mmCIF file of C-alpha atoms in Angstrom:
data_model
loop_
_atom_site.group_PDB
_atom_site.id
_atom_site.type_symbol
_atom_site.label_atom_id
_atom_site.label_comp_id
_atom_site.label_asym_id
_atom_site.label_seq_id
_atom_site.Cartn_x
_atom_site.Cartn_y
_atom_site.Cartn_z
ATOM 1 C CA MET A 1 -7.700 -7.521 1.953
ATOM 2 C CA SER A 2 -5.453 -8.576 -0.849
ATOM 3 C CA HIS A 3 -3.198 -6.017 -2.464
ATOM 4 C CA LEU A 4 -4.715 -7.130 -5.770
ATOM 5 C CA ALA A 5 -8.247 -6.223 -4.768
ATOM 6 C CA VAL A 6 -9.679 -3.278 -6.604
ATOM 7 C CA GLN A 7 -11.464 -0.740 -4.499
ATOM 8 C CA ALA A 8 -14.354 1.265 -5.856
ATOM 9 C CA PRO A 9 -13.806 5.004 -5.884
ATOM 10 C CA ARG A 10 -14.991 6.452 -2.604
ATOM 11 C CA THR A 11 -17.280 9.415 -2.474
ATOM 12 C CA THR A 12 -16.357 11.718 0.333
ATOM 13 C CA GLY A 13 -18.561 14.054 2.255
ATOM 14 C CA ARG A 14 -16.681 16.892 0.580
ATOM 15 C CA GLU A 15 -17.830 15.746 -2.861
ATOM 16 C CA ALA A 16 -21.436 15.650 -1.670
ATOM 17 C CA VAL A 17 -21.177 19.178 -0.254
ATOM 18 C CA LEU A 18 -19.640 20.436 -3.505
ATOM 19 C CA ALA A 19 -22.556 18.879 -5.385
ATOM 20 C CA PHE A 20 -24.985 20.684 -3.049
ATOM 21 C CA LEU A 21 -23.258 23.984 -3.814
ATOM 22 C CA GLU A 22 -23.423 23.367 -7.561
ATOM 23 C CA ILE A 23 -27.150 22.631 -7.330
ATOM 24 C CA ASP A 24 -27.669 25.817 -5.337
ATOM 25 C CA ARG A 25 -25.913 27.792 -8.087
ATOM 26 C CA GLN A 26 -28.087 26.163 -10.747
ATOM 27 C CA LEU A 27 -31.256 26.873 -8.764
ATOM 28 C CA ARG A 28 -30.407 30.560 -8.493
ATOM 29 C CA ALA A 29 -30.197 30.756 -12.279
ATOM 30 C CA LEU A 30 -33.392 28.721 -12.654
ATOM 31 C CA GLU A 31 -35.207 31.000 -10.208
ATOM 32 C CA ARG A 32 -35.063 33.847 -12.729
ATOM 33 C CA ILE A 33 -36.767 31.624 -15.308
ATOM 34 C CA ASP A 34 -39.207 29.582 -13.189
ATOM 35 C CA ALA A 35 -39.516 30.482 -9.513
ATOM 36 C CA ALA A 36 -42.033 27.730 -8.727
ATOM 37 C CA ALA A 37 -39.871 24.938 -10.140
ATOM 38 C CA SER A 38 -36.812 26.396 -8.452
ATOM 39 C CA GLY A 39 -38.663 26.457 -5.127
ATOM 40 C CA ARG A 40 -39.694 22.809 -5.396
ATOM 41 C CA LEU A 41 -36.163 21.715 -6.238
ATOM 42 C CA ARG A 42 -34.763 23.881 -3.432
ATOM 43 C CA LEU A 43 -37.046 22.110 -0.931
ATOM 44 C CA ALA A 44 -35.739 18.773 -2.190
ATOM 45 C CA LEU A 45 -32.168 20.058 -1.787
ATOM 46 C CA VAL A 46 -32.821 21.236 1.785
ATOM 47 C CA SER A 47 -34.303 17.848 2.661
ATOM 48 C CA LEU A 48 -31.314 16.056 1.134
ATOM 49 C CA ARG A 49 -28.818 18.244 2.997
ATOM 50 C CA GLN A 50 -30.606 17.689 6.304
ATOM 51 C CA ARG A 51 -30.631 13.908 5.855
ATOM 52 C CA PHE A 52 -26.930 14.000 4.964
ATOM 53 C CA GLU A 53 -25.983 16.248 7.887
ATOM 54 C CA ARG A 54 -27.920 14.059 10.331
ATOM 55 C CA GLY A 55 -26.150 10.974 9.049
ATOM 56 C CA LEU A 56 -29.317 9.388 7.700
ATOM 57 C CA ILE A 57 -27.677 8.813 4.313
ATOM 58 C CA ASP A 58 -24.045 8.218 3.465
ATOM 59 C CA PRO A 59 -21.941 10.388 1.147
ATOM 60 C CA ILE A 60 -22.392 8.045 -1.813
ATOM 61 C CA ALA A 61 -26.186 8.159 -1.623
ATOM 62 C CA ALA A 62 -26.127 11.925 -1.022
ATOM 63 C CA LYS A 63 -23.943 12.487 -4.080
ATOM 64 C CA ARG A 64 -26.178 10.238 -6.188
ATOM 65 C CA GLU A 65 -29.321 12.111 -5.112
ATOM 66 C CA ALA A 66 -27.563 15.447 -5.623
ATOM 67 C CA ASP A 67 -26.661 14.418 -9.164
ATOM 68 C CA LEU A 68 -30.317 13.570 -9.826
ATOM 69 C CA LEU A 69 -31.419 16.972 -8.502
ATOM 70 C CA LEU A 70 -28.833 18.668 -10.686
ATOM 71 C CA HIS A 71 -30.123 16.771 -13.700
ATOM 72 C CA ARG A 72 -33.706 17.808 -12.863
ATOM 73 C CA ALA A 73 -32.640 21.455 -12.512
ATOM 74 C CA ASP A 74 -30.826 21.330 -15.860
ATOM 75 C CA ALA A 75 -33.801 19.691 -17.589
ATOM 76 C CA THR A 76 -36.265 22.180 -16.102
ATOM 77 C CA GLY A 77 -34.101 25.111 -17.134
ATOM 78 C CA ALA A 78 -33.736 23.757 -20.651
ATOM 79 C CA ARG A 79 -37.511 23.321 -21.018
ATOM 80 C CA ARG A 80 -38.167 26.861 -19.805
ATOM 81 C CA ARG A 81 -35.612 28.573 -22.051
#
């Protein structure tokens, strides 16, 4: 690899786990507003974490999906407030 080549930023497993924790925090707040929506998003989060922990998806994909879940949690909370 040439020293001039530009590498894309790498997403680490740590970043994915931090995203999971942030979603969990958001879902706890959402649970007070809409328990059903929070439960559905929590199931999606559990599924995502299991796929990540089993190595079925890489950290980049896990972080991307976590960001989408976070966006969904934010949007649901905003609609319910």
